[in-house]
Amino acid sequence: MEITGEIRTIIYKNEINSYTIAEFETDEEITTVVGYLPFVNIGDTLKLIGKFVEHKDYGRQFKIDTFEKLMPQTLSALERYLGNGNIKGIGEALAKRIIKKFGEETIYIFKTEPERLAEVKGISKEKAKEMSQSFIENWEVWQIVGFLERFGIGAEYAKKAFDMFGTAAIEEIEKDPYILIDLCRGVDFKQIDKMALELGINYDNDKRITRGIKYGLIRATYNGHSCVIKENLIEFTINLLDVSSENVEEGLINLKAKGEIILEKRDNNQKYIYLAEFYNTEEEIAFRIKRLQKAPNMKKIPNIENELEKVEKSSKIELSEKQKEALKYISDNNVTIITGGPGTGKTTIIKNIIDIYESRGKKVILAAPTGRAAKRMTETTGKEASTLHRLLEIGKIDEDSLYKNTNNYEGAPIDADVIIVDEVSMMDMFLMNYLLKCIFQGTKLVLVGDVDQLTSVGPGSVLKDLINSEQIPTIKLDKIFRQAAKSKIIINAHRVNEGEKFLTKEEQEEMEDDFFFIKENNQEKMLEDVVSLCTGRLERYGNYDFFQNIQVLSPTKKGKLGTKELNKILQEKLNPNINNLPERTSMGAVFRAGDRVMQIKNNYDIYWEREGTGTKGGINNKEIGSGVFNGEIGTVVEVDEKEKQVEIKFDDEKIAWYEFSDLDQIEHSYAITIHKAQRK
């Protein structure tokens, strides 16, 4: 049956799959509804299709099969819809004024005469246009959501379809459903394929086969690969599409003829297939790094041995032969790689490069792929380091674009004599290509990293492949220095890499107590241990405060020990809402003041402020800027119900304000995945 009404209260929402329990008000009654309602909020008017069922514990409920979002049917419902935080810049107070001013004309004004919104006190002409665009976009996206829902395709792809095709999105998808694969990284091909077949595309249709082949190549990038062995790709495509090998071979010929794939035959007679943009990116990296290496060495340090003696004397640190060799390599070459495990002296080399070149008036720039890596680089060297995204001023490029044709994007040239990039193992091929595009000929590039650390989230093992190519001068540091040798963390890290067991109790004598291993197989007990460590045990042991010193990592999001459940439990234990402070629910997560949160996508537009450290004219300096990036961690300062905003202070002291509609960009960070830790 079909019922129409308004979501009045959300009782429960699973943030992973959007399964929702809500109170739903129709003209006849208020009833409980249960089912999958992605991107539905309090105040939304819906048409639900399903049936009433009797739950043994909770009584009569309406079980949802499908749903459609409707424009609010009454002025009071429209006021709630406008004021629920979905429309950018509109809160409850402003929604009330808009309805009072325009009444039954409100929707018409938003759609066709947005400039008239400026007649309402507090709305400028610019803000009126922005509100109208947000209103129309919300509505158009929902039409796409409804269309995709018919085929079981998640609503998260609707926004991207609208951004790409606007109001023609549904028409374009109907013509070629496989465009959704190009549009959204991570989409389920089988869902799209089922949709295409239902819309009338034949099994052996060339478009279907070529998209299946390309999907196989894209899937390989999720595991860090930039190409696939031809035979493996053919086998994958046959199983995926249930077609013949002849069909797949013909599809490969067509893609090659169109220039969409590249076939490479290597010395072992094995044939590899690339998506053209991946091949071109690898080729461009090789070309640019060789050209940089062969450029005149204009920054060579004469009498480098004398400089090394000065450095040792001023720092009172005796350099190892490998460290001296590394510094000579850097002087003699435009591109140098420094690699080694923890505690082998990489940071000492970076500090020496800074001292040597800055003492000669040269400009040295430090950078790293992630915010946390850049922050750590700043702390260990005493010199400001930047994330590569900020350094390169990549611009407002959607992250999915990194997996398409990136060769057309140009970054800003870097004004530097020496560029040192740390944690290069985390760089994917596209980020490396951006970097090389922005380096002037004659600038020295020093790449520092540990190939045994986590690889990049994106495709390509840049550091490892550059070392294995033997084309770039490389120093491998293997000596663990005396101070580092006292750390159980460092010694055990090296042991793991060498396939050895952790230190025994006897071997740990006179070493720092910085590593503990708790052996436990029972999930309930593991959870108890994690909670107790975070809520007192570590604080009693070493004065480790959770919010200042502790980060919980898990390999997975799902399950009892996944980050989703851990975050809920740790929030409840560490930051309960005992004072009944304002809260905001988004994607099933509840945000309140004091919560630890992480930005989960790059946002180049969001405004922030940071108090300055000095004064000018008696007024404390205030730094302002824009941009919060994937992996940055902060703390919720306030949930402002009146302004429909959440204030967040990040670990680098900048304060940003999020509209309620932007809260899908953050998630709790009491516990984070290991891959997300790379982004920190």
XYZ file of C-alpha atoms in Angstrom:
680
model
C 0.000 0.000 0.000
C 0.982 3.661 -0.258
C 1.064 6.298 2.490
C 2.087 9.961 2.301
C 3.286 12.120 5.148
C 6.196 13.770 6.935
C 9.189 12.458 8.912
C 8.714 13.927 12.393
C 11.382 12.042 14.397
C 14.256 9.741 13.466
C 14.504 7.096 16.181
C 17.439 5.190 14.667
C 19.553 5.372 11.525
C 22.359 3.007 10.493
C 25.074 5.217 9.018
C 26.464 2.402 6.870
C 23.346 1.371 4.951
C 20.783 4.079 5.942
C 18.356 1.579 7.510
C 15.995 3.883 9.413
C 13.335 3.722 12.108
C 11.263 6.910 12.212
C 7.999 8.441 13.352
C 5.934 9.314 10.274
C 2.915 11.632 10.381
C 0.108 11.206 7.830
C -3.246 12.977 7.741
C -4.730 10.069 9.720
C -2.075 9.122 12.285
C 1.505 9.065 13.509
C 3.034 5.669 12.815
C 6.440 3.995 13.019
C 8.109 3.303 9.662
C 11.132 1.069 9.084
C 13.286 0.597 6.002
C 16.113 2.065 3.914
C 15.848 5.867 3.684
C 19.173 7.343 2.476
C 19.542 11.132 2.800
C 16.160 11.541 4.514
C 15.933 14.044 7.374
C 13.363 15.288 9.866
C 10.839 17.488 8.046
C 11.018 15.654 4.713
C 7.705 14.787 3.018
C 7.670 11.274 1.540
C 5.440 8.884 -0.361
C 6.143 5.410 1.044
C 5.243 2.133 -0.650
C 5.191 -0.969 1.534
C 2.917 -2.684 4.045
C 1.925 -2.636 7.686
C 3.396 -5.455 9.778
C 3.083 -6.451 13.425
C 6.414 -6.542 15.291
C 6.411 -8.950 18.243
C 8.073 -6.378 20.537
C 7.234 -2.972 19.040
C 3.771 -3.526 17.611
C 2.356 -2.110 14.386
C 4.937 -0.720 11.910
C 4.994 0.268 8.244
C 7.717 -1.680 6.425
C 9.084 0.343 3.481
C 9.765 -1.254 0.090
C 10.420 1.944 -1.889
C 9.934 5.651 -1.311
C 9.690 8.943 -3.159
C 10.471 12.371 -1.780
C 7.710 14.960 -2.290
C 7.665 18.710 -2.046
C 6.034 19.650 1.304
C 2.254 19.862 1.002
C 1.539 22.523 3.646
C 3.211 25.794 4.633
C 4.092 24.460 8.080
C 5.708 21.387 6.498
C 7.535 23.608 3.979
C 8.812 25.771 6.830
C 10.181 22.698 8.614
C 11.750 21.456 5.363
C 13.511 24.784 4.708
C 14.671 25.043 8.319
C 16.035 21.520 8.808
C 19.546 22.398 7.590
C 19.313 20.906 4.096
C 19.170 24.219 2.227
C 22.462 26.068 2.512
C 22.242 29.243 4.565
C 18.699 28.726 5.897
C 17.911 27.971 9.532
C 14.614 27.846 11.422
C 14.332 31.609 12.001
C 15.045 32.505 8.381
C 12.696 29.770 7.106
C 9.903 31.295 9.219
C 10.520 34.770 7.709
C 10.581 33.389 4.151
C 7.252 31.569 4.630
C 5.708 34.630 6.278
C 6.775 36.816 3.346
C 5.880 34.589 0.395
C 3.373 32.040 1.722
C 1.971 29.817 -1.032
C 4.351 31.426 -3.556
C 7.488 30.233 -1.710
C 8.348 27.270 -3.949
C 7.644 29.336 -7.090
C 9.954 32.098 -5.794
C 12.777 29.662 -5.107
C 12.493 28.115 -8.562
C 11.761 31.049 -10.856
C 12.290 34.409 -9.105
C 15.129 33.796 -6.617
C 16.156 37.466 -6.610
C 12.960 38.224 -4.675
C 14.299 36.256 -1.695
C 16.425 39.358 -1.025
C 13.184 41.103 0.008
C 13.441 39.149 3.265
C 15.489 40.864 5.968
C 18.905 39.244 6.334
C 19.137 37.882 2.756
C 21.471 39.607 0.296
C 21.095 39.232 -3.466
C 24.135 36.962 -3.549
C 22.795 34.840 -0.690
C 19.372 34.671 -2.391
C 20.939 33.198 -5.509
C 22.922 30.687 -3.436
C 19.804 29.601 -1.527
C 17.837 29.127 -4.744
C 20.606 27.033 -6.278
C 20.755 24.879 -3.146
C 16.954 24.451 -3.127
C 16.811 23.461 -6.818
C 19.837 21.192 -6.527
C 18.310 19.412 -3.530
C 15.105 18.844 -5.445
C 16.741 17.719 -8.708
C 19.042 15.360 -6.830
C 16.002 13.770 -5.240
C 14.450 13.078 -8.622
C 17.663 11.249 -9.547
C 17.634 9.446 -6.175
C 14.139 8.162 -6.891
C 15.175 6.992 -10.361
C 18.276 5.164 -9.103
C 16.393 3.620 -6.179
C 14.182 1.755 -8.674
C 17.261 -0.214 -9.668
C 18.682 -0.660 -6.170
C 21.475 1.854 -6.769
C 22.519 3.916 -3.753
C 21.458 7.535 -3.424
C 25.068 8.610 -2.859
C 25.571 8.591 -6.648
C 22.690 10.995 -7.330
C 24.636 14.150 -6.402
C 27.512 13.279 -8.720
C 25.125 12.538 -11.569
C 23.484 15.925 -11.044
C 26.864 17.709 -10.906
C 27.836 16.103 -14.212
C 24.593 16.300 -16.201
C 22.306 18.702 -14.333
C 18.589 18.326 -15.014
C 19.333 15.965 -17.944
C 20.897 13.349 -15.646
C 18.041 10.812 -15.772
C 17.841 11.059 -19.570
C 21.609 10.543 -19.910
C 21.619 7.562 -17.548
C 18.742 5.938 -19.424
C 20.689 6.280 -22.690
C 23.847 4.769 -21.171
C 23.622 3.410 -17.597
C 27.322 2.551 -17.671
C 28.227 6.247 -17.376
C 27.642 5.736 -13.643
C 30.817 3.618 -13.584
C 32.866 6.495 -15.003
C 31.123 8.905 -12.666
C 31.652 7.238 -9.313
C 34.701 5.398 -8.041
C 33.657 2.277 -6.124
C 30.227 1.786 -7.733
C 28.982 -1.821 -7.969
C 29.194 -2.843 -11.627
C 26.684 -5.657 -11.222
C 24.013 -3.223 -10.082
C 24.664 -0.963 -13.074
C 24.752 -3.939 -15.415
C 21.435 -5.226 -14.086
C 19.943 -1.792 -14.624
C 21.254 -1.680 -18.221
C 19.850 -5.117 -19.028
C 16.472 -4.109 -17.591
C 16.546 -1.019 -19.812
C 17.033 -3.256 -22.874
C 20.788 -3.523 -23.540
C 21.813 -6.925 -25.047
C 24.321 -9.277 -23.383
C 26.819 -9.003 -26.253
C 26.363 -5.262 -26.758
C 29.754 -3.683 -27.480
C 29.108 -0.890 -24.983
C 28.435 -3.468 -22.247
C 31.573 -5.467 -23.019
C 33.924 -2.483 -23.256
C 32.562 -1.048 -20.005
C 33.049 -4.438 -18.340
C 36.685 -4.486 -19.485
C 37.279 -0.950 -18.219
C 35.607 -1.831 -14.932
C 38.082 -4.710 -14.516
C 40.978 -2.299 -15.040
C 39.489 0.211 -12.585
C 38.931 -2.530 -9.987
C 42.631 -3.351 -10.164
C 43.465 0.233 -9.136
C 41.600 -0.283 -5.856
C 44.408 -2.685 -4.918
C 47.070 -0.193 -6.020
C 47.729 -1.632 -9.495
C 48.019 0.566 -12.575
C 47.761 -2.282 -15.107
C 46.575 -5.898 -15.468
C 47.963 -9.011 -17.201
C 45.917 -9.467 -20.371
C 44.905 -13.098 -19.721
C 43.735 -12.239 -16.206
C 41.645 -9.342 -17.503
C 39.988 -11.534 -20.152
C 39.127 -14.192 -17.561
C 37.722 -11.574 -15.160
C 35.543 -10.029 -17.880
C 34.178 -13.399 -19.049
C 33.103 -14.222 -15.480
C 31.708 -10.748 -14.899
C 29.584 -10.532 -18.053
C 28.966 -14.204 -18.929
C 30.217 -13.689 -22.496
C 32.733 -15.483 -24.726
C 36.468 -14.826 -24.938
C 35.878 -13.770 -28.559
C 33.521 -11.044 -27.346
C 36.148 -9.791 -24.900
C 38.973 -9.894 -27.488
C 36.817 -7.849 -29.852
C 36.083 -5.395 -27.050
C 39.823 -5.012 -26.389
C 40.443 -4.307 -30.084
C 37.733 -1.627 -30.085
C 39.080 0.042 -26.938
C 42.633 0.004 -28.326
C 41.434 1.519 -31.605
C 39.741 4.332 -29.671
C 42.909 4.966 -27.657
C 41.205 4.126 -24.364
C 43.615 1.319 -23.417
C 47.315 0.681 -23.981
C 48.808 -2.793 -24.524
C 52.404 -3.170 -23.325
C 54.556 -6.221 -24.029
C 57.368 -6.633 -21.511
C 60.669 -8.509 -21.531
C 59.079 -11.657 -20.070
C 56.710 -11.741 -23.104
C 53.841 -11.030 -20.733
C 51.231 -8.605 -22.072
C 49.897 -5.914 -19.746
C 46.879 -3.691 -20.330
C 46.531 -0.156 -18.986
C 43.761 2.388 -19.067
C 45.299 5.052 -21.289
C 45.308 7.747 -18.585
C 47.236 5.469 -16.203
C 49.820 4.577 -18.841
C 50.212 8.224 -19.843
C 50.658 9.236 -16.199
C 53.404 6.639 -15.614
C 55.109 7.692 -18.840
C 54.925 11.351 -17.868
C 56.390 10.655 -14.410
C 59.340 8.838 -16.011
C 59.882 11.632 -18.542
C 59.700 14.456 -16.008
C 61.878 12.830 -13.366
C 64.581 11.949 -15.933
C 64.480 15.491 -17.341
C 64.805 16.939 -13.847
C 67.734 14.628 -13.107
C 69.546 15.573 -16.337
C 69.103 19.345 -15.881
C 72.228 21.392 -14.977
C 73.112 20.923 -11.300
C 72.899 24.603 -10.355
C 72.521 24.000 -6.616
C 75.599 21.805 -6.108
C 77.471 22.553 -2.870
C 81.215 22.980 -3.455
C 83.441 21.481 -0.770
C 80.566 19.478 0.668
C 82.974 17.721 3.071
C 83.669 21.042 4.816
C 79.943 21.657 5.145
C 79.477 18.232 6.713
C 82.150 19.007 9.313
C 80.401 22.304 10.150
C 77.060 20.528 10.539
C 78.513 17.885 12.848
C 80.195 20.547 14.946
C 77.109 22.779 15.270
C 74.660 19.927 15.904
C 77.078 17.919 18.081
C 75.919 14.805 16.206
C 78.371 12.477 14.544
C 76.986 11.459 11.155
C 77.243 7.873 9.977
C 79.030 7.125 6.711
C 75.663 6.408 5.057
C 74.289 9.766 6.201
C 77.340 11.586 4.852
C 77.008 9.671 1.602
C 73.346 10.689 1.383
C 74.198 14.385 1.770
C 76.884 14.093 -0.915
C 74.373 12.390 -3.235
C 71.955 15.272 -2.713
C 74.656 17.793 -3.593
C 75.730 15.843 -6.690
C 72.248 15.064 -8.063
C 69.017 16.914 -8.784
C 66.877 13.963 -7.672
C 67.802 11.730 -4.723
C 65.951 9.044 -2.758
C 66.593 8.454 0.957
C 64.997 5.293 2.292
C 65.174 3.285 5.492
C 63.120 1.979 8.389
C 62.269 3.812 11.628
C 65.203 5.013 13.707
C 67.740 4.878 10.849
C 68.418 8.622 10.708
C 66.225 9.970 7.890
C 65.111 12.977 9.950
C 68.711 13.867 10.801
C 69.494 14.031 7.085
C 66.492 16.297 6.447
C 67.629 18.683 9.218
C 71.165 18.722 7.790
C 69.887 19.517 4.280
C 67.977 22.462 5.729
C 71.041 23.734 7.659
C 73.457 23.389 4.740
C 71.303 24.989 2.059
C 69.696 27.716 4.165
C 73.124 28.781 5.437
C 73.911 29.535 1.767
C 70.727 31.561 1.279
C 68.852 28.803 -0.534
C 65.122 28.266 -0.124
C 64.178 24.840 1.233
C 60.559 23.649 1.216
C 59.253 20.671 3.194
C 56.138 18.706 2.252
C 54.353 15.416 2.909
C 51.297 13.670 1.434
C 49.126 13.962 4.568
C 48.343 16.532 7.243
C 49.691 14.427 10.098
C 52.910 13.600 8.231
C 53.453 17.304 7.514
C 52.789 18.180 11.160
C 55.268 15.534 12.345
C 57.837 16.833 9.849
C 57.403 20.336 11.292
C 57.819 19.063 14.858
C 60.984 17.040 14.157
C 62.774 19.643 12.008
C 61.562 22.903 13.519
C 60.711 24.152 10.020
C 57.165 24.562 8.683
C 56.058 21.726 6.389
C 53.016 21.698 4.122
C 50.738 19.028 2.714
C 51.359 18.404 -0.971
C 47.779 19.374 -1.810
C 48.262 22.821 -0.301
C 51.791 23.246 -1.645
C 50.758 22.369 -5.187
C 47.561 24.434 -5.056
C 45.920 21.633 -6.971
C 42.586 23.451 -6.870
C 39.028 22.259 -6.582
C 39.441 18.853 -8.181
C 36.992 16.185 -7.094
C 38.938 13.251 -5.683
C 37.341 10.899 -8.208
C 39.028 12.985 -10.914
C 42.379 11.719 -9.664
C 41.422 8.356 -11.157
C 40.498 9.801 -14.535
C 42.607 11.895 -16.925
C 44.771 14.071 -14.697
C 47.307 15.107 -17.312
C 45.233 18.169 -18.220
C 45.476 19.641 -14.725
C 48.277 22.081 -14.020
C 49.496 23.018 -10.557
C 51.261 26.169 -9.396
C 55.069 26.315 -9.927
C 56.975 25.928 -6.668
C 59.445 28.685 -5.787
C 62.227 26.694 -4.128
C 65.859 25.640 -4.474
C 65.365 22.338 -2.625
C 62.107 20.434 -2.146
C 62.089 17.644 0.445
C 59.092 15.298 0.449
C 58.716 12.899 3.371
C 56.558 9.729 3.598
C 56.747 9.249 -0.175
C 55.522 5.647 0.198
C 52.044 7.179 0.658
C 52.137 9.050 -2.660
C 50.162 7.597 -5.536
C 51.111 8.047 -9.173
C 48.791 11.005 -9.767
C 50.064 13.041 -6.833
C 53.652 12.385 -7.938
C 52.787 13.561 -11.425
C 51.293 16.785 -10.036
C 54.435 17.395 -8.004
C 56.807 16.897 -10.937
C 54.731 19.253 -13.092
C 55.276 22.026 -10.555
C 59.062 21.782 -10.145
C 61.359 24.142 -12.048
C 64.357 22.668 -13.849
C 67.393 23.070 -11.598
C 65.445 22.615 -8.353
C 66.664 19.742 -6.210
C 64.097 17.091 -5.256
C 64.741 14.837 -2.260
C 62.292 11.935 -1.805
C 62.289 10.392 1.676
C 60.367 7.327 2.776
C 60.172 3.744 3.982
C 58.986 1.201 1.397
C 57.897 -1.131 4.217
C 55.281 1.347 5.460
C 51.675 1.450 4.220
C 51.416 2.011 0.488
C 49.324 4.753 -1.074
C 45.542 4.563 -1.027
C 45.566 5.370 -4.747
C 47.202 3.392 -7.584
C 50.943 3.033 -8.001
C 53.841 2.136 -5.685
C 55.829 5.213 -6.630
C 58.670 5.066 -4.106
C 59.196 1.311 -4.439
C 59.125 1.401 -8.242
C 61.523 4.347 -8.458
C 63.992 2.523 -6.191
C 63.641 -0.738 -8.153
C 64.209 1.090 -11.443
C 67.780 1.847 -10.287
C 67.597 5.062 -12.339
C 67.560 7.424 -9.355
C 70.502 7.733 -6.918
C 69.298 6.014 -3.745
C 70.710 5.721 -0.246
C 69.333 2.867 1.877
C 69.797 3.488 5.599
C 69.924 0.259 7.618
C 71.667 1.173 10.876
C 69.379 1.729 13.893
C 70.865 4.549 15.961
C 71.532 4.108 19.648
C 68.669 6.284 20.900
C 66.180 4.628 18.547
C 67.472 1.200 19.545
C 66.004 1.775 23.028
C 62.485 1.916 21.588
C 60.552 -1.358 21.549
C 58.303 0.093 18.848
C 61.212 0.640 16.466
C 62.941 -2.665 17.183
C 59.701 -4.643 16.869
C 58.834 -2.822 13.624
C 62.144 -3.975 12.128
C 61.565 -7.498 13.443
C 58.133 -7.697 11.813
C 59.603 -6.575 8.484
C 62.237 -9.297 8.772
C 59.665 -11.975 9.657
C 60.874 -12.309 13.249
C 58.942 -12.457 16.541
C 58.572 -9.566 18.975
C 61.254 -8.969 21.590
C 61.255 -11.406 24.479
C 61.035 -10.187 28.086
C 64.750 -10.786 28.542
C 65.597 -8.751 25.435
C 63.433 -5.846 26.607
C 65.497 -5.059 29.706
C 66.703 -1.432 29.915
C 64.470 -0.444 26.984
C 61.691 2.160 26.902
C 58.226 0.933 27.879
C 56.609 2.228 24.683
C 55.203 -1.038 23.280
C 52.719 -3.526 24.717
C 51.156 -6.521 23.018
C 47.928 -7.906 24.483
C 47.162 -11.350 23.103
C 43.403 -11.936 22.993
C 41.094 -13.882 20.664
C 37.695 -13.150 22.219
C 36.026 -10.106 20.614
C 34.105 -9.125 23.742
C 37.309 -9.164 25.790
C 39.146 -7.203 23.094
C 36.445 -4.540 23.223
C 36.658 -4.396 27.020
C 40.438 -3.971 26.784
C 40.187 -1.144 24.224
C 37.607 0.713 26.311
C 39.526 0.266 29.582
C 42.804 1.396 27.969
C 41.081 4.530 26.678
C 39.157 5.329 29.851
C 41.794 5.150 32.526
C 44.404 2.415 32.252
C 46.791 4.359 30.006
C 46.154 7.574 31.898
C 47.069 5.890 35.186
C 50.089 4.211 33.591
C 51.697 7.183 31.904
C 49.388 10.193 32.232
C 48.117 9.598 28.686
C 44.914 11.603 28.211
C 42.660 10.133 25.529
C 41.895 13.415 23.754
C 45.539 14.517 23.751
C 47.592 11.331 23.441
C 45.571 8.311 22.303
C 44.328 7.185 18.894
C 42.496 3.880 18.370
C 43.155 2.179 15.012
C 41.219 -0.701 13.445
C 41.723 -2.492 10.112
C 38.017 -2.281 9.270
C 34.904 -0.116 9.539
C 32.467 -2.970 10.079
C 31.912 -5.457 12.875
C 32.079 -5.296 16.647
C 35.691 -4.078 16.554
C 35.250 -1.896 13.461
C 35.478 1.878 13.666
C 31.701 2.423 13.378
C 30.892 0.491 16.566
C 34.057 1.571 18.389
C 33.224 5.232 17.780
C 29.731 4.840 19.212
C 30.983 3.052 22.330
C 33.953 5.385 22.916
C 31.759 8.468 22.427
C 29.324 7.098 25.002
C 32.129 6.404 27.501
C 34.323 9.443 26.880
C 31.859 12.157 25.877
C 28.341 11.370 27.141
C 25.758 14.142 26.873
C 25.275 14.504 30.621
C 24.515 18.248 30.377
C 21.842 17.841 27.688
C 23.803 19.972 25.187
C 22.483 20.532 21.641
C 23.197 17.648 19.267
C 22.932 17.075 15.521
C 22.410 13.721 13.831
C 23.897 13.160 10.362
C 24.158 9.876 8.483
C 23.254 8.032 11.687
C 25.994 9.630 13.799
C 25.258 12.038 16.655
C 27.589 15.045 16.966
C 27.948 17.083 20.145
C 30.479 19.443 21.731
C 33.661 17.614 22.753
C 33.518 14.959 20.013
C 36.713 14.052 18.182
C 36.025 14.210 14.444
C 37.835 13.760 11.128
C 37.292 15.454 7.781
C 36.779 12.643 5.233
C 36.982 14.515 1.928
C 38.851 17.518 0.576
C 36.821 20.730 0.874
C 38.674 23.644 -0.699
C 35.886 26.156 -0.001
C 35.148 25.909 3.709
C 36.101 29.116 5.559
C 38.279 29.033 8.678
C 39.960 31.370 11.147
C 43.004 30.946 13.362
C 44.101 33.251 16.144
C 47.537 34.738 15.522
C 50.447 34.404 17.912
C 51.530 38.035 17.782
C 49.880 41.461 17.881
C 49.675 44.260 15.379
C 48.511 47.697 16.463
C 47.481 46.226 19.801
C 45.081 43.781 18.129
C 45.672 40.064 18.157
C 46.438 38.904 14.612
C 43.860 36.612 13.052
C 44.722 34.357 10.137
C 41.864 33.524 7.768
C 41.739 31.049 4.923
C 39.752 28.324 3.232
C 40.127 24.587 2.824
C 39.952 21.602 5.158
C 41.418 18.385 3.820
C 40.810 14.656 3.997
C 42.269 13.262 7.222
C 42.397 16.464 9.293
C 41.289 15.819 12.876
C 39.621 18.228 15.273
C 37.141 18.678 18.116
C 33.535 19.851 17.990
C 33.340 23.126 19.922
C 29.619 23.852 19.599
C 26.421 22.711 17.892
C 24.517 25.922 17.150
C 20.815 25.132 16.686
C 19.939 28.752 15.879
C 22.478 29.195 13.068
C 22.285 25.531 11.974
C 26.065 25.226 12.226
C 28.669 23.075 13.935
C 31.897 24.752 15.040
C 35.022 22.570 14.840
C 38.525 23.396 16.062
C 41.176 21.376 14.235
C 44.483 20.188 15.653
C 46.373 22.955 13.829
C 44.237 25.513 15.765
C 42.070 26.624 12.814
C 38.338 26.941 13.513
C 35.783 26.126 10.803
C 31.986 26.339 10.720
C 29.976 23.563 9.058
C 26.401 23.972 7.881
C 24.230 21.073 9.079
C 23.969 20.048 5.404
C 27.789 19.667 5.269
C 28.076 17.191 8.151
C 28.389 14.263 5.726
C 31.986 15.495 5.305
C 32.989 14.545 8.854
C 32.872 11.414 10.970
C 33.879 10.540 14.516
C 37.581 9.847 15.024
C 37.750 8.243 18.468
C 38.642 5.218 16.321
C 39.776 5.385 12.695
C 40.805 2.831 10.101
C 44.483 2.220 9.425
C 44.045 3.592 5.902
C 42.436 6.737 7.286
C 45.440 7.065 9.598
C 47.502 7.555 6.443
C 45.467 10.666 5.706
C 46.160 12.229 9.094
